[in-house]
Coordinates of C-alpha atoms and ligand atoms in Angstrom, one line a residue:
M1 CA 24.2 -30.6 4.3
E2 CA 27.1 -28.1 4.0
Q3 CA 25.9 -24.8 2.6
L4 CA 27.6 -21.6 1.7
R5 CA 26.7 -19.3 4.5
Q6 CA 26.8 -15.5 4.4
P7 CA 28.9 -14.2 7.3
P8 CA 26.8 -12.1 9.7
V9 CA 26.7 -8.5 8.7
E10 CA 29.0 -6.4 10.8
Y11 CA 28.4 -2.7 11.3
K12 CA 31.7 -1.0 10.5
H13 CA 31.7 2.4 12.1
G14 CA 34.8 3.6 10.2
A15 CA 33.3 2.9 6.7
F16 CA 30.1 4.7 7.6
R17 CA 31.5 7.8 9.1
P18 CA 32.2 9.9 5.9
L19 CA 28.8 8.8 4.5
L20 CA 27.2 9.9 7.8
I21 CA 28.9 13.3 7.6
L22 CA 27.9 13.7 4.0
F23 CA 24.3 12.8 4.8
L24 CA 24.2 15.2 7.8
L25 CA 25.6 18.0 5.6
A26 CA 23.1 17.3 2.8
A27 CA 20.2 17.5 5.3
L28 CA 21.4 20.3 7.5
I29 CA 22.7 22.8 5.0
P30 CA 19.3 23.2 3.3
L31 CA 17.7 23.4 6.7
Y32 CA 20.1 26.1 7.8
L33 CA 19.5 28.1 4.5
A34 CA 15.7 27.6 4.7
S35 CA 15.5 28.7 8.4
S36 CA 17.8 31.7 7.8
N37 CA 15.5 32.7 4.8
I38 CA 12.5 32.6 7.0
A39 CA 14.2 34.5 9.8
E40 CA 15.5 37.1 7.3
E41 CA 12.0 37.5 5.8
Q42 CA 10.7 38.2 9.3
L43 CA 13.5 40.6 10.0
N44 CA 12.9 42.4 6.7
E45 CA 9.2 42.7 7.6
A46 CA 10.1 44.2 11.0
A47 CA 12.7 46.6 9.5
S48 CA 10.1 47.7 6.9
Q49 CA 7.7 48.6 9.7
H50 CA 10.3 50.5 11.6
L51 CA 11.3 52.3 8.4
A52 CA 7.7 53.4 7.7
R53 CA 7.4 54.7 11.2
I54 CA 10.5 56.9 11.2
Y55 CA 9.9 58.0 7.6
N56 CA 6.3 59.1 8.3
G57 CA 7.3 60.7 11.6
L58 CA 10.0 62.8 9.9
S59 CA 7.9 63.8 6.9
T60 CA 4.9 64.7 9.2
T61 CA 7.2 66.9 11.4
L62 CA 8.6 68.7 8.4
A63 CA 5.2 69.1 6.7
R64 CA 3.7 70.6 9.9
H65 CA 6.2 73.5 9.9
I66 CA 6.6 74.2 6.2
Y67 CA 3.8 76.8 6.3
L68 CA 5.1 78.9 9.2
P69 CA 7.7 81.2 7.4
A70 CA 5.1 82.1 4.8
L71 CA 2.6 82.9 7.5
L72 CA 5.0 85.0 9.4
A73 CA 6.1 86.8 6.2
E74 CA 2.6 88.1 5.9
Q75 CA 2.4 89.5 9.4
N76 CA 2.3 93.3 9.5
A77 CA 4.6 93.4 12.5
V78 CA 7.3 91.6 10.5
K79 CA 6.6 93.4 7.3
N80 CA 6.6 96.9 8.8
Y81 CA 9.7 96.2 10.8
L82 CA 11.7 95.1 7.8
S83 CA 10.3 97.9 5.6
D84 CA 11.3 100.5 8.2
L85 CA 14.8 99.1 8.3
A86 CA 14.9 99.0 4.5
D87 CA 13.9 102.6 4.5
G88 CA 16.8 103.4 6.8
H89 CA 14.7 104.1 10.0
T90 CA 15.9 103.1 13.3
T91 CA 13.2 101.0 14.8
N92 CA 12.9 99.3 18.2
P93 CA 13.0 95.5 17.6
D94 CA 11.5 94.6 21.0
A95 CA 7.9 94.1 19.8
V96 CA 9.1 92.0 16.8
N97 CA 11.4 90.0 19.0
R98 CA 8.6 89.2 21.5
Y99 CA 6.3 88.4 18.7
L100 CA 8.8 85.9 17.2
E101 CA 9.5 84.5 20.7
K102 CA 5.8 83.9 21.3
S103 CA 5.3 82.4 17.8
N104 CA 8.3 80.1 18.3
H105 CA 6.8 78.9 21.6
I106 CA 3.4 78.2 20.1
A107 CA 4.6 76.5 17.0
G108 CA 7.1 74.4 19.0
T109 CA 9.9 75.3 16.7
S110 CA 13.5 75.7 17.7
D111 CA 14.1 79.3 16.5
I112 CA 12.5 81.9 14.3
Y113 CA 14.5 84.9 13.0
L114 CA 14.4 87.7 10.5
M115 CA 17.3 88.7 8.3
T116 CA 17.9 91.8 6.2
P117 CA 18.4 91.3 2.4
H118 CA 22.2 91.2 3.3
G119 CA 21.7 88.2 5.6
T120 CA 22.2 89.9 8.9
T121 CA 19.8 88.8 11.7
V122 CA 17.8 91.7 13.0
A123 CA 15.2 90.0 15.1
A124 CA 15.0 86.6 16.7
S125 CA 13.0 84.5 19.0
N126 CA 16.2 83.9 21.0
W127 CA 16.8 87.7 21.3
N128 CA 17.2 87.4 25.1
L129 CA 19.6 84.4 25.2
E130 CA 23.3 84.5 25.4
Q131 CA 23.7 82.7 22.0
T132 CA 21.2 85.0 20.2
F133 CA 21.3 85.0 16.4
I134 CA 20.9 88.8 16.4
G135 CA 23.8 90.4 14.6
K136 CA 24.8 87.1 13.0
N137 CA 25.0 86.9 9.2
F138 CA 23.6 83.8 7.5
S139 CA 23.9 85.0 3.9
F140 CA 26.2 81.9 3.2
R141 CA 23.3 79.6 4.0
P142 CA 21.5 78.2 0.8
Y143 CA 18.1 78.6 2.5
F144 CA 18.7 82.4 2.6
Q145 CA 19.8 82.5 -1.0
E146 CA 16.8 80.5 -2.1
A147 CA 14.4 82.8 -0.2
M148 CA 16.1 85.9 -1.6
Q149 CA 15.3 84.4 -5.1
G150 CA 11.6 84.3 -4.0
K151 CA 11.5 80.6 -3.4
L152 CA 10.8 78.5 -0.3
G153 CA 14.2 77.9 1.2
R154 CA 14.7 74.6 2.9
Y155 CA 18.0 73.2 4.3
Y156 CA 19.3 71.1 7.1
A157 CA 22.6 71.8 8.9
L158 CA 24.4 72.0 12.2
G159 CA 23.6 75.3 13.6
S160 CA 26.7 77.6 13.3
T161 CA 25.8 79.4 16.5
S162 CA 23.8 76.9 18.5
K163 CA 25.8 73.9 17.3
A164 CA 22.4 72.1 17.3
R165 CA 21.2 70.1 14.3
G166 CA 18.1 71.5 12.7
Y167 CA 15.9 71.8 9.6
Y168 CA 15.4 75.3 8.2
F169 CA 12.4 76.7 6.2
S170 CA 12.6 80.3 4.9
R171 CA 10.5 82.7 3.0
P172 CA 11.1 86.2 1.5
V173 CA 9.3 89.2 3.1
Y174 CA 7.9 91.6 0.5
D175 CA 7.1 95.2 0.5
G176 CA 5.3 95.5 -2.8
N177 CA 7.6 93.8 -5.2
N178 CA 10.7 94.4 -3.1
V179 CA 12.2 91.7 -0.9
T180 CA 12.8 93.5 2.4
G181 CA 14.1 90.5 4.2
V182 CA 13.9 86.8 5.0
V183 CA 12.0 85.0 7.7
T184 CA 13.4 81.6 8.8
T185 CA 12.2 78.9 11.1
K186 CA 14.5 76.2 12.5
I187 CA 13.1 72.9 13.6
S188 CA 14.8 70.6 16.0
I189 CA 14.6 67.1 14.8
S190 CA 16.9 65.4 17.4
D191 CA 13.7 64.4 19.3
F192 CA 13.5 61.4 16.9
E193 CA 16.8 60.1 18.2
E194 CA 15.7 60.4 21.9
N195 CA 12.3 58.9 21.3
W196 CA 13.5 56.0 19.1
P197 CA 11.9 53.1 21.0
D198 CA 13.8 50.1 19.7
E199 CA 17.1 49.2 21.2
K200 CA 17.8 46.5 18.8
F201 CA 17.2 48.4 15.5
E202 CA 19.1 51.5 14.5
F203 CA 18.2 54.2 12.1
I204 CA 20.2 56.8 10.1
V205 CA 19.2 59.8 8.0
T206 CA 21.8 60.7 5.4
G207 CA 22.0 63.4 2.7
P208 CA 23.4 63.1 -0.8
D209 CA 26.8 63.7 0.6
E210 CA 26.5 60.4 2.6
M211 CA 26.9 62.2 5.9
V212 CA 24.8 60.8 8.7
F213 CA 22.7 63.7 9.9
L214 CA 20.4 61.9 12.3
S215 CA 21.0 58.5 14.0
S216 CA 19.7 56.5 16.9
N217 CA 23.4 55.5 17.4
S218 CA 25.2 58.6 18.9
Q219 CA 28.5 57.2 17.6
W220 CA 27.4 57.5 14.0
R221 CA 26.0 61.0 14.1
L222 CA 27.7 63.7 11.8
R223 CA 30.1 61.1 10.3
P224 CA 30.3 60.1 6.7
L225 CA 29.3 56.5 6.0
E226 CA 32.5 55.9 4.0
P227 CA 35.8 57.7 3.9
L228 CA 35.6 60.9 1.9
S229 CA 38.0 61.9 -0.9
S230 CA 39.9 65.2 -0.3
A231 CA 37.7 66.9 -2.9
Q232 CA 34.6 65.8 -1.1
E233 CA 35.9 66.9 2.2
K234 CA 36.9 70.3 0.9
A235 CA 33.4 70.8 -0.6
L236 CA 31.8 69.8 2.7
R237 CA 34.0 72.2 4.7
E238 CA 33.2 75.0 2.3
S239 CA 29.4 74.4 2.5
R240 CA 29.8 74.9 6.3
R241 CA 26.7 72.7 6.7
Y242 CA 28.3 70.6 9.5
G243 CA 30.6 73.3 11.0
K244 CA 34.0 72.0 12.0
V245 CA 33.1 68.3 12.9
K246 CA 35.7 65.6 12.4
L247 CA 34.9 63.8 9.2
D248 CA 36.2 60.3 10.1
A249 CA 34.1 57.6 8.4
I250 CA 31.9 55.1 10.2
G251 CA 33.3 52.5 7.7
I252 CA 31.0 50.0 6.1
S253 CA 33.4 47.1 5.5
Q254 CA 31.0 45.0 3.4
K255 CA 27.9 45.8 1.4
S256 CA 25.8 43.2 -0.4
R257 CA 22.2 42.7 -1.5
G258 CA 20.0 41.1 1.1
G259 CA 16.8 40.4 -0.8
E260 CA 14.5 42.5 -2.9
N261 CA 14.5 45.8 -0.9
A262 CA 17.4 45.3 1.5
L263 CA 21.1 45.4 1.7
H264 CA 23.6 43.7 4.0
W265 CA 26.1 46.0 5.7
R266 CA 28.9 45.1 8.1
I267 CA 29.9 48.0 10.5
G268 CA 32.7 47.0 12.8
K269 CA 32.0 43.5 13.8
S270 CA 28.2 43.8 13.5
D271 CA 26.1 42.7 10.5
Y272 CA 22.9 44.5 9.6
L273 CA 20.1 44.1 7.2
V274 CA 19.4 47.6 5.8
Q275 CA 16.2 49.0 4.4
S276 CA 16.2 52.5 3.0
R277 CA 13.7 55.0 1.6
I278 CA 14.4 58.3 -0.1
M279 CA 12.6 61.4 1.2
N280 CA 12.7 63.7 -1.9
T281 CA 11.3 66.8 -0.1
A282 CA 14.1 66.8 2.3
N283 CA 16.7 65.3 0.0
W284 CA 17.3 62.6 2.6
T285 CA 17.7 58.9 2.6
V286 CA 16.1 57.3 5.7
S287 CA 17.5 53.9 6.6
V288 CA 16.8 51.3 9.3
L289 CA 19.5 48.9 10.3
A290 CA 18.4 45.6 11.8
P291 CA 21.2 43.4 13.4
T292 CA 21.2 40.0 11.8
T293 CA 22.3 38.2 14.9
S294 CA 18.7 37.1 15.4
V295 CA 18.7 35.5 11.9
T296 CA 22.0 33.6 12.7
N297 CA 20.7 32.6 16.2
F298 CA 17.4 31.4 14.8
S299 CA 19.1 29.4 12.0
V300 CA 21.7 27.9 14.4
L301 CA 18.9 26.9 16.8
V302 CA 16.8 25.3 14.1
T303 CA 19.8 23.5 12.6
S304 CA 20.8 22.3 16.1
I305 CA 17.3 20.9 16.7
G306 CA 17.5 19.3 13.2
L307 CA 20.9 17.8 14.1
V308 CA 19.6 16.5 17.4
V309 CA 16.5 15.0 15.7
L310 CA 18.7 13.4 13.0
L311 CA 21.1 12.0 15.5
L312 CA 18.3 10.6 17.6
A313 CA 16.8 9.1 14.4
G314 CA 20.2 7.7 13.5
L315 CA 20.6 6.3 17.0
L316 CA 17.3 4.6 16.8
L317 CA 18.1 3.3 13.3
G318 CA 21.5 2.1 14.6
V319 CA 19.8 0.2 17.5
W320 CA 17.3 -1.3 15.1
W321 CA 20.0 -2.3 12.7
Q322 CA 22.0 -3.9 15.5
R323 CA 19.0 -5.8 16.7
Q324 CA 18.4 -7.0 13.2
A325 CA 22.0 -8.1 12.9
E326 CA 21.8 -9.9 16.2
R327 CA 18.6 -11.6 15.2
R328 CA 20.2 -12.7 11.9
L329 CA 23.2 -14.0 13.8
F330 CA 20.9 -15.8 16.3
E331 CA 19.0 -17.4 13.4
I332 CA 22.3 -18.5 11.7
R333 CA 23.5 -20.0 15.0
A334 CA 20.2 -21.8 15.6
R335 CA 20.3 -23.2 12.0
E336 CA 23.9 -24.3 12.5
E337 CA 23.0 -26.0 15.8
L338 CA 20.0 -27.7 14.1
E339 CA 22.1 -28.8 11.2
T340 CA 24.7 -30.2 13.6
K341 CA 22.1 -32.1 15.5
V342 CA 20.6 -33.4 12.2
E343 CA 24.0 -34.5 11.1
Q344 CA 24.7 -36.2 14.5
R345 CA 21.3 -38.0 14.4
T346 CA 21.9 -39.1 10.7
A347 CA 25.3 -40.5 11.7
E348 CA 23.7 -42.3 14.7
L349 CA 21.0 -43.7 12.4
R350 CA 23.5 -44.8 9.8
L351 CA 25.4 -46.6 12.5
A352 CA 22.3 -48.2 13.9
Q353 CA 21.4 -49.2 10.4
E354 CA 24.8 -50.7 9.8
N355 CA 24.6 -52.6 13.0
L356 CA 21.2 -53.8 12.0
V357 CA 22.5 -55.0 8.7
Q358 CA 25.3 -56.7 10.4
A359 CA 23.0 -58.3 12.9
A360 CA 20.8 -59.5 10.1
K361 CA 23.8 -60.9 8.3
M362 CA 24.9 -62.7 11.4
A363 CA 21.4 -64.1 11.8
A364 CA 21.4 -65.3 8.2
L365 CA 24.8 -66.8 8.8
G366 CA 23.5 -68.6 11.8
E367 CA 20.7 -70.0 9.8
L368 CA 23.1 -71.0 7.1
A369 CA 25.5 -72.5 9.7
A370 CA 24.1 -76.0 9.4
G371 CA 24.3 -76.0 5.6
I372 CA 27.8 -74.6 5.7
N373 CA 28.8 -77.2 8.2
H374 CA 27.5 -79.9 5.8
E375 CA 29.2 -78.1 2.8
L376 CA 32.6 -78.0 4.6
N377 CA 32.3 -81.5 6.2
N378 CA 31.6 -83.3 3.0
P379 CA 34.8 -82.1 1.2
L380 CA 36.7 -82.6 4.5
T381 CA 35.6 -86.2 4.7
A382 CA 36.5 -86.7 1.0
I383 CA 39.9 -85.1 1.5
R384 CA 40.5 -87.4 4.4
A385 CA 39.6 -90.4 2.3
Y386 CA 41.7 -89.2 -0.6
A387 CA 44.6 -88.6 1.7
D388 CA 44.3 -92.0 3.4
N389 CA 44.1 -93.7 0.0
A390 CA 47.0 -91.8 -1.3
T391 CA 49.2 -93.0 1.6
Q392 CA 48.4 -96.6 0.8
F393 CA 48.8 -96.1 -3.0
L394 CA 52.2 -94.5 -2.3
A395 CA 53.2 -97.5 -0.2
H396 CA 52.3 -99.7 -3.3
G397 CA 54.2 -97.3 -5.6
D398 CA 51.1 -96.4 -7.5
S399 CA 52.1 -92.9 -8.0
E400 CA 49.6 -92.2 -10.8
T401 CA 46.6 -92.8 -8.4
V402 CA 48.4 -90.7 -5.7
E403 CA 48.6 -87.9 -8.2
T404 CA 45.0 -88.2 -9.1
N405 CA 44.0 -88.2 -5.4
L406 CA 46.2 -85.1 -4.8
G407 CA 44.5 -83.4 -7.7
E408 CA 41.0 -84.2 -6.2
I409 CA 42.3 -82.8 -2.8
T410 CA 43.4 -79.6 -4.5
K411 CA 39.9 -79.2 -6.2
L412 CA 38.1 -79.9 -2.9
T413 CA 40.2 -77.3 -0.9
E414 CA 39.6 -74.8 -3.7
R415 CA 35.8 -75.4 -3.3
M416 CA 36.2 -75.0 0.5
A417 CA 38.2 -71.8 0.0
A418 CA 35.5 -70.5 -2.3
I419 CA 32.8 -71.1 0.4
T420 CA 34.7 -69.4 3.2
H421 CA 35.6 -66.5 0.8
Q422 CA 31.8 -66.0 0.1
L423 CA 31.1 -66.1 3.8
K424 CA 33.9 -63.7 4.6
S425 CA 32.7 -61.2 2.0
F426 CA 29.1 -61.5 3.1
S427 CA 30.0 -60.8 6.7
R428 CA 32.0 -57.7 5.7
K429 CA 30.6 -54.4 6.9
S430 CA 30.2 -51.8 4.2
Q431 CA 30.0 -48.1 4.5
G432 CA 28.2 -47.9 1.2
E433 CA 30.5 -47.2 -1.7
I434 CA 28.5 -46.4 -4.8
V435 CA 30.5 -47.5 -7.8
C436 CA 29.8 -49.2 -11.2
V437 CA 28.8 -52.8 -10.3
D438 CA 28.2 -55.8 -12.5
L439 CA 24.8 -57.1 -11.1
S440 CA 25.4 -60.6 -12.5
V441 CA 28.4 -60.9 -10.2
A442 CA 26.2 -60.1 -7.2
V443 CA 23.7 -62.7 -8.3
E444 CA 26.4 -65.4 -8.7
N445 CA 27.9 -64.5 -5.2
A446 CA 24.4 -64.6 -3.5
L447 CA 23.6 -68.0 -5.2
A448 CA 26.9 -69.4 -4.0
I449 CA 26.1 -68.3 -0.4
L450 CA 22.6 -69.8 -0.7
H451 CA 23.8 -73.0 -2.4
P452 CA 23.9 -75.2 0.7
R453 CA 20.3 -74.3 1.5
L454 CA 19.1 -74.7 -2.0
S455 CA 20.7 -78.1 -2.3
R456 CA 18.7 -79.4 0.6
I457 CA 15.5 -78.9 -1.4
S458 CA 15.1 -81.7 -3.8
D459 CA 14.1 -80.8 -7.4
A460 CA 14.6 -77.1 -6.6
V461 CA 15.3 -75.2 -9.9
V462 CA 17.0 -71.9 -10.1
E463 CA 16.4 -70.2 -13.4
W464 CA 19.1 -67.7 -14.0
T465 CA 20.6 -66.7 -17.3
P466 CA 23.0 -63.7 -17.1
P467 CA 22.1 -61.1 -19.8
D468 CA 24.2 -61.0 -23.0
S469 CA 25.6 -57.6 -22.2
K470 CA 27.0 -57.0 -18.7
P471 CA 24.3 -55.4 -16.5
Y472 CA 26.1 -52.5 -14.9
A473 CA 24.4 -50.4 -12.1
M474 CA 25.5 -47.7 -9.8
A475 CA 25.5 -49.5 -6.5
D476 CA 27.4 -51.0 -3.6
L477 CA 28.2 -54.7 -4.5
I478 CA 28.0 -55.9 -0.9
W479 CA 24.7 -54.2 -0.3
V480 CA 23.3 -55.7 -3.5
E481 CA 24.5 -59.1 -2.4
Q482 CA 22.9 -58.6 1.0
I483 CA 19.6 -57.7 -0.6
L484 CA 19.8 -60.7 -2.9
V485 CA 20.7 -63.1 -0.1
N486 CA 17.6 -61.8 1.8
L487 CA 15.3 -62.1 -1.2
L488 CA 16.7 -65.6 -2.1
T489 CA 16.5 -66.8 1.6
N490 CA 12.8 -65.7 1.6
A491 CA 12.2 -67.4 -1.8
V492 CA 13.9 -70.6 -0.7
E493 CA 11.6 -70.7 2.4
A494 CA 8.6 -70.0 0.2
I495 CA 9.2 -72.8 -2.2
Q496 CA 9.8 -75.4 0.5
N497 CA 7.2 -78.2 0.3
R498 CA 6.0 -76.9 -3.1
E499 CA 5.7 -79.1 -6.1
Q500 CA 8.3 -78.3 -8.8
P501 CA 9.9 -75.6 -6.6
K502 CA 11.4 -72.9 -8.8
I503 CA 13.2 -69.6 -8.4
H504 CA 13.5 -67.3 -11.4
I505 CA 16.1 -64.5 -11.4
A506 CA 16.1 -61.9 -14.2
I507 CA 17.9 -58.7 -15.0
R508 CA 16.6 -56.3 -17.6
R509 CA 17.2 -52.7 -18.4
Q510 CA 14.3 -50.2 -18.2
M511 CA 14.3 -47.1 -20.3
K512 CA 11.3 -44.9 -19.8
P513 CA 11.0 -41.6 -21.7
E514 CA 11.8 -38.5 -19.6
Q515 CA 13.1 -40.8 -16.8
K516 CA 16.5 -41.8 -15.6
D517 CA 17.9 -45.0 -17.1
T518 CA 17.4 -47.8 -14.6
I519 CA 18.1 -51.5 -14.3
C520 CA 15.7 -54.0 -12.7
L521 CA 16.7 -57.2 -10.9
S522 CA 13.7 -59.4 -10.1
V523 CA 13.5 -62.6 -7.9
R524 CA 10.4 -64.6 -8.5
D525 CA 9.4 -67.8 -6.8
N526 CA 6.4 -70.1 -7.2
G527 CA 5.7 -70.2 -3.4
P528 CA 2.3 -69.3 -1.9
G529 CA 2.7 -65.6 -2.6
I530 CA 2.2 -62.7 -0.2
D531 CA -1.1 -62.0 1.5
T532 CA -2.3 -58.7 -0.2
E533 CA -3.3 -57.2 3.1
V534 CA 0.3 -57.4 4.5
I535 CA 2.0 -56.0 1.3
P536 CA 1.9 -52.3 2.7
N537 CA 3.7 -53.5 5.9
L538 CA 6.1 -55.8 4.3
F539 CA 9.1 -53.4 4.5
E540 CA 8.5 -52.3 8.1
P541 CA 11.2 -53.4 10.5
F542 CA 10.3 -56.5 12.5
F543 CA 7.4 -57.3 10.3
T544 CA 7.2 -61.1 10.0
T545 CA 4.6 -63.8 9.5
K546 CA 7.0 -66.5 10.6
S547 CA 6.9 -68.2 14.0
V548 CA 9.1 -67.0 16.9
G549 CA 12.7 -68.0 16.4
K550 CA 12.3 -68.5 12.7
G551 CA 12.0 -65.0 11.4
L552 CA 13.3 -61.6 12.7
G553 CA 11.4 -59.4 10.2
L554 CA 14.5 -57.4 9.4
G555 CA 15.5 -58.8 6.0
L556 CA 13.1 -56.8 3.8
S557 CA 13.2 -53.6 5.8
I558 CA 17.0 -53.5 5.7
S559 CA 17.0 -54.4 2.0
Y560 CA 14.4 -51.6 1.3
R561 CA 16.6 -49.0 3.1
L562 CA 19.8 -50.2 1.3
A563 CA 18.0 -49.9 -2.0
K564 CA 17.0 -46.4 -1.2
E565 CA 20.5 -45.4 0.0
M566 CA 21.7 -46.5 -3.5
G567 CA 19.1 -44.2 -5.1
G568 CA 16.9 -47.2 -6.1
T569 CA 13.7 -48.9 -5.0
L570 CA 12.5 -52.3 -3.8
E571 CA 9.0 -53.4 -4.7
A572 CA 6.9 -56.5 -3.9
R573 CA 3.9 -58.0 -5.7
N574 CA 2.3 -61.3 -6.5
H575 CA 2.8 -62.8 -9.9
E576 CA -0.4 -63.4 -11.9
D577 CA 0.6 -67.1 -12.3
G578 CA 1.2 -67.4 -8.5
G579 CA 4.2 -66.8 -6.2
A580 CA 5.9 -63.6 -5.1
V581 CA 8.0 -61.2 -7.2
F582 CA 10.5 -58.8 -5.6
T583 CA 12.0 -56.2 -7.9
L584 CA 15.1 -54.2 -7.1
T585 CA 15.5 -51.2 -9.4
L586 CA 18.8 -49.3 -9.5
P587 CA 20.2 -46.4 -11.5
T588 CA 22.3 -47.6 -14.4
S589 CA 25.9 -46.6 -14.8
G590 CA 25.1 -45.7 -18.3
K591 CA 27.0 -48.6 -19.8
M592 CA 25.8 -52.1 -20.7
Q593 CA 28.3 -54.2 -22.5
Ligands
ADP601 P1 11.6 -62.7 7.9 O1 11.9 -63.4 6.7 O2 12.6 -62.8 9.0 O3 10.2 -62.8 8.4 P2 11.6 -60.5 6.1 O4 11.7 -59.0 6.3 O5 12.7 -61.1 5.2 O6 11.7 -61.1 7.5 O7 10.3 -60.9 5.5 C1 9.1 -60.3 6.1 C2 7.9 -61.1 5.7 O8 7.6 -61.0 4.3 C3 8.0 -62.5 5.9 O9 7.7 -62.9 7.2 C4 7.0 -63.1 4.9 O10 5.6 -63.0 5.5 C5 7.0 -62.1 3.8 N1 7.7 -62.6 2.7 C6 9.0 -62.3 2.3 N2 9.4 -62.9 1.2 C7 8.3 -63.6 0.8 C8 8.1 -64.6 -0.3 N3 9.0 -64.8 -1.3 N4 6.9 -65.2 -0.4 C9 6.0 -64.9 0.5 N5 6.1 -64.1 1.6 C10 7.3 -63.5 1.7

C-alpha cells in the first residue's frame, strides 16, 4: 500500500520575493508611463489653449494701434506744426500737445509724440508731466530710423525716459515729398502680465536676442533665458533697448523635446512643459510654461492605485493559494489516515484468518484423534510385544531373533516418528511464504495425515500417480497441505458407504495462450456429488450440509481464501460420471522437471 507521496507544497516567501518585485515592476512601469503620457497630453492641450489666448491677445492689441501714427501723420495740426518748425518758424506747441494728449487718451495708448527729422521730441502727449519726452532725442531708436526711411517703424523696448516697457509704432510726416518729422505711438503691454489669469501656468515673450520682454513671472522679466556671451552683452548694451538692466540669465538647466509641439525645460528646481509660437509681425516668440508637477502627481497617483490593486489581488491570490495548499495537505492526511486504517483492518483480518485456519486445523486434528490414537497404539503394542519377546530370546541366547526384534522396533518407532512429524507440521501456523513448491510433496504429506482415516474404509482406493516431471508451483507448502487435507477429508466422508469407494488425485499443467502459466491439482471422488443449488454458497464460511457436531463449514471457505492469497483459485463441480471434483489452480514457478 506504500506509495510515493509528494510532500505538501510549501509557499516559500524568500524564493518568490525577487519574482514578485520583477512582476510589480513589469506591470507598474508601463502603467506609470501610460498615465504620464495621458496626463502630459492633457497638459499639452491646456498649454496650447493658454498659448492661443495670449498670442491672440497680443496680436490684437498691436493690430489695433498700428494705424494710429499714419492717421496722426495726416492731421493738419501735426503737419503744419512740423512744417513750420522745418521752415524755421517759432510756433507755440500748446495746441499740438493738447491734441496729442487727447488722442492718446482716446486711443488708450501710453504716449504719442512728434520728433523733428533730427530725432528731437518737439511735442508729446505727456507735455505737462515731469518725465515729459519733450526735448529728448530718440534718433538712436530703430523705429525713428525706419520712419525716416519712409517705412512703418515698429519696435519694442524699455522706455529710456519712462523706464516702462512698450511697443512703438512710428510713421514719417510729409510736407510734399519732404519728411518733416516722425510721429510715434507707444503702447503699454504690461497689462497682459497683470491680467494673466492662471496662477499655475506662466508665459514669456522673448525677442530674437532671447531676452524675456514680457512674463507673468516678475522674476523673469528683462532677463536673458541663458547666459549671454560678452559679444552678445555688448551688442545688447549698444542697442539701448533694455536700458541699463542687469543681464543675469534665468538659466534653463535642461532642455529636451516633450512631444510634437512641446519642449521640457527645467528652471531652478521646477520642470515645465513649454509650448511656443512665433509672432512674425512683432519678431517675438510667445511661450507658455506649464509646470509638470501635475503630470508627476497624476502618474504617481495612478501607479499607487495600480500598486494597491495588484497587492490586493496578490493578497487574495496568496490566501487562495494557501487554502489550496491546506486543502491538499488535509486530503493527503485523510488519505494517510484511511490507508493506516485499511492496513490495520487488513492485519486484523489476516490474524483472524490465521486463527480460523488454526482452529480448523485443530478441529481436523480432533477428528483425526481417534485414528491417530489407533495408528500410534498399534505400533506401540507391537513394540511392547517385540521388546518382551526380545527379553526372553536374550535369556535363551537367541541373539539373532533379538536382533530381528530390535530391527522391527526401530522400523515401528520410525513410522511413529513419521506420524507425529506430519501432525506437527500440519499444526504449524504459517504466515504465508510464497516459494517454489513441489506439489507432489504436499499430496504425499496430506495423504500421510489422512492415512488413518482412509484405512478405516475398507476397499477404499486412492488413485495418485505423481507426474513424470516435478510439478512446481509458487505457493506456501503448509497452505497447500491444509487445502489438500480439507479436500481429502471431505472426499473421504463422501465415499463412505459407497460401493468401490475411490479418490482420484491428479496434477497437470495448464497453458492457455495469452494467460499465465498455471498448474492444476484436482481431487475427485465417486461420492454423491454436490447439490447444484448449493455450489454458489459452498465457499462461504460456516456453510455446511453436515449435522451439528460433524461439520464446521470452515474447511472450504478457508481453503478458498488460502488459494486466493497464493494468487490461485479453488473451484468445485460435479463430474459427468458422478462424484465431486475440486480443482486448485496455482501459478507455476516456471519450471517443471
Ligand atoms: P464441512 O465439511 O465442515 O461441512 P466444508 O467447508 O469443508 O465444511 O464443506 C462445506 C460443505 O461442502 C459440506 O458440508 C458439503 O455439503 C460440501 N462438500 C464438500 N466436499 C464435498 C464432496 N467431496 N462431496 C460432496 N459434498 C461436499
